Amino acid sequence: MINLIRLGDTTDHGGEVITASDTMRYGGRRVARKGDLVKCPLHPEVEPNVILEGDSRITDHGAPVARHGHLTTCGCRLVSSLISGLSSFDATRLPGAGV
């Protein structure tokens, strides 16, 4: 299942991924990795708010790529735009969530 997180993808708190790889793209959009930044409207005080998890089976310059359901510093979960028909509450039930 393709459940990569890319620049501009959202979170279950209504935020979005604001940084991503300069070199790795999928579907024309930059792929996000562990350590990339997230903006969260529910937790604007959390700085830096970064992606805490990544799939070490796929890396970009040593940084594991982020997948649907991975956590950020503020506690929100990432929501991949590549997956349709799922609510944010389904994030932890997907293969690769929490990897």
PDB file of C-alpha atoms in Angstrom:
ATOM      1  CA  MET A   1       0.000   0.000   0.000  1.00  0.00           C
ATOM      2  CA  ILE A   2       1.320   3.437  -0.924  1.00  0.00           C
ATOM      3  CA  ASN A   3       0.769   5.527   2.179  1.00  0.00           C
ATOM      4  CA  LEU A   4       3.667   7.955   1.961  1.00  0.00           C
ATOM      5  CA  ILE A   5       3.393  11.421   3.458  1.00  0.00           C
ATOM      6  CA  ARG A   6       4.173  14.303   1.132  1.00  0.00           C
ATOM      7  CA  LEU A   7       4.564  18.063   1.426  1.00  0.00           C
ATOM      8  CA  GLY A   8       1.145  19.601   2.097  1.00  0.00           C
ATOM      9  CA  ASP A   9      -0.426  16.418   3.480  1.00  0.00           C
ATOM     10  CA  THR A  10      -2.563  16.960   6.560  1.00  0.00           C
ATOM     11  CA  THR A  11      -2.726  15.772  10.166  1.00  0.00           C
ATOM     12  CA  ASP A  12      -5.630  14.584  12.261  1.00  0.00           C
ATOM     13  CA  HIS A  13      -5.430  17.922  14.134  1.00  0.00           C
ATOM     14  CA  GLY A  14      -6.060  19.913  10.940  1.00  0.00           C
ATOM     15  CA  GLY A  15      -2.413  20.817  10.405  1.00  0.00           C
ATOM     16  CA  GLU A  16      -0.094  20.173   7.498  1.00  0.00           C
ATOM     17  CA  VAL A  17       3.394  19.011   6.594  1.00  0.00           C
ATOM     18  CA  ILE A  18       5.466  22.112   5.775  1.00  0.00           C
ATOM     19  CA  THR A  19       8.909  20.695   4.905  1.00  0.00           C
ATOM     20  CA  ALA A  20       9.976  17.648   2.893  1.00  0.00           C
ATOM     21  CA  SER A  21      12.820  16.201   0.840  1.00  0.00           C
ATOM     22  CA  ASP A  22      14.497  18.319  -1.826  1.00  0.00           C
ATOM     23  CA  THR A  23      15.351  15.226  -3.857  1.00  0.00           C
ATOM     24  CA  MET A  24      12.719  12.505  -3.319  1.00  0.00           C
ATOM     25  CA  ARG A  25       9.322  12.900  -4.979  1.00  0.00           C
ATOM     26  CA  TYR A  26       6.275  10.711  -5.416  1.00  0.00           C
ATOM     27  CA  GLY A  27       3.482  11.726  -7.774  1.00  0.00           C
ATOM     28  CA  GLY A  28       5.272  15.024  -8.380  1.00  0.00           C
ATOM     29  CA  ARG A  29       5.268  16.044  -4.704  1.00  0.00           C
ATOM     30  CA  ARG A  30       8.175  16.062  -2.251  1.00  0.00           C
ATOM     31  CA  VAL A  31       8.195  13.146   0.222  1.00  0.00           C
ATOM     32  CA  ALA A  32       8.270  13.925   3.967  1.00  0.00           C
ATOM     33  CA  ARG A  33      10.686  12.212   6.338  1.00  0.00           C
ATOM     34  CA  LYS A  34      11.340  11.765  10.037  1.00  0.00           C
ATOM     35  CA  GLY A  35      12.463  15.194  11.258  1.00  0.00           C
ATOM     36  CA  ASP A  36      10.492  17.259   8.741  1.00  0.00           C
ATOM     37  CA  LEU A  37       8.289  20.039  10.124  1.00  0.00           C
ATOM     38  CA  VAL A  38       4.547  20.063  10.722  1.00  0.00           C
ATOM     39  CA  LYS A  39       2.261  23.034  11.464  1.00  0.00           C
ATOM     40  CA  CYS A  40      -0.547  22.288  13.946  1.00  0.00           C
ATOM     41  CA  PRO A  41      -3.392  24.741  14.634  1.00  0.00           C
ATOM     42  CA  LEU A  42      -4.243  22.976  17.921  1.00  0.00           C
ATOM     43  CA  HIS A  43      -0.680  23.191  19.265  1.00  0.00           C
ATOM     44  CA  PRO A  44       0.998  26.325  17.835  1.00  0.00           C
ATOM     45  CA  GLU A  45       3.172  26.529  20.960  1.00  0.00           C
ATOM     46  CA  VAL A  46       4.990  23.281  20.082  1.00  0.00           C
ATOM     47  CA  GLU A  47       8.254  24.314  18.418  1.00  0.00           C
ATOM     48  CA  PRO A  48       9.743  22.613  16.636  1.00  0.00           C
ATOM     49  CA  ASN A  49       6.861  20.326  15.718  1.00  0.00           C
ATOM     50  CA  VAL A  50       8.537  17.512  13.805  1.00  0.00           C
ATOM     51  CA  ILE A  51       7.638  14.119  12.405  1.00  0.00           C
ATOM     52  CA  LEU A  52       8.860  11.636  15.029  1.00  0.00           C
ATOM     53  CA  GLU A  53       8.529   8.375  13.114  1.00  0.00           C
ATOM     54  CA  GLY A  54       9.661   7.013   9.787  1.00  0.00           C
ATOM     55  CA  ASP A  55       9.877   3.795   7.812  1.00  0.00           C
ATOM     56  CA  SER A  56      13.559   2.815   7.863  1.00  0.00           C
ATOM     57  CA  ARG A  57      13.040   0.496   4.871  1.00  0.00           C
ATOM     58  CA  ILE A  58      12.922   3.616   2.654  1.00  0.00           C
ATOM     59  CA  THR A  59      15.290   6.488   3.387  1.00  0.00           C
ATOM     60  CA  ASP A  60      16.254   9.796   1.820  1.00  0.00           C
ATOM     61  CA  HIS A  61      19.779  10.918   2.720  1.00  0.00           C
ATOM     62  CA  GLY A  62      19.571   8.627   5.760  1.00  0.00           C
ATOM     63  CA  ALA A  63      16.199   9.942   6.980  1.00  0.00           C
ATOM     64  CA  PRO A  64      13.348   7.375   7.075  1.00  0.00           C
ATOM     65  CA  VAL A  65      10.278   8.394   5.063  1.00  0.00           C
ATOM     66  CA  ALA A  66       7.040   9.236   6.887  1.00  0.00           C
ATOM     67  CA  ARG A  67       3.890   7.188   6.426  1.00  0.00           C
ATOM     68  CA  HIS A  68       0.186   7.513   7.176  1.00  0.00           C
ATOM     69  CA  GLY A  69      -0.449   7.328  10.918  1.00  0.00           C
ATOM     70  CA  HIS A  70       3.030   8.326  12.055  1.00  0.00           C
ATOM     71  CA  LEU A  71       3.251  10.688  15.041  1.00  0.00           C
ATOM     72  CA  THR A  72       4.538  14.240  15.411  1.00  0.00           C
ATOM     73  CA  THR A  73       5.890  16.118  18.425  1.00  0.00           C
ATOM     74  CA  CYS A  74       2.467  17.562  19.345  1.00  0.00           C
ATOM     75  CA  GLY A  75       0.851  14.108  19.236  1.00  0.00           C
ATOM     76  CA  CYS A  76      -1.055  14.412  15.983  1.00  0.00           C
ATOM     77  CA  ARG A  77      -1.006  11.671  13.365  1.00  0.00           C
ATOM     78  CA  LEU A  78      -0.125  12.190   9.720  1.00  0.00           C
ATOM     79  CA  VAL A  79      -2.790  11.650   7.046  1.00  0.00           C
ATOM     80  CA  SER A  80      -1.630  10.613   3.573  1.00  0.00           C
ATOM     81  CA  SER A  81      -3.326  12.207   0.573  1.00  0.00           C
ATOM     82  CA  LEU A  82      -2.581   8.981  -1.302  1.00  0.00           C
ATOM     83  CA  ILE A  83      -5.202   7.082   0.694  1.00  0.00           C
ATOM     84  CA  SER A  84      -8.835   7.831  -0.071  1.00  0.00           C
ATOM     85  CA  GLY A  85     -11.949   6.946   1.865  1.00  0.00           C
ATOM     86  CA  LEU A  86     -10.328   6.809   5.303  1.00  0.00           C
ATOM     87  CA  SER A  87     -10.934   9.084   8.246  1.00  0.00           C
ATOM     88  CA  SER A  88      -8.098  10.223  10.495  1.00  0.00           C
ATOM     89  CA  PHE A  89      -9.368   7.767  13.102  1.00  0.00           C
ATOM     90  CA  ASP A  90      -8.298   4.887  10.844  1.00  0.00           C
ATOM     91  CA  ALA A  91      -4.647   5.961  10.953  1.00  0.00           C
ATOM     92  CA  THR A  92      -3.492   3.446  13.569  1.00  0.00           C
ATOM     93  CA  ARG A  93      -5.129   0.504  11.805  1.00  0.00           C
ATOM     94  CA  LEU A  94      -3.160   0.781   8.587  1.00  0.00           C
ATOM     95  CA  PRO A  95      -0.204  -1.428   7.701  1.00  0.00           C
ATOM     96  CA  GLY A  96       2.943   0.539   8.437  1.00  0.00           C
ATOM     97  CA  ALA A  97       1.333   2.804  11.061  1.00  0.00           C
ATOM     98  CA  GLY A  98       3.750   3.109  13.934  1.00  0.00           C
ATOM     99  CA  VAL A  99       6.641   1.625  11.927  1.00  0.00           C
TER     100      VAL A  99
END
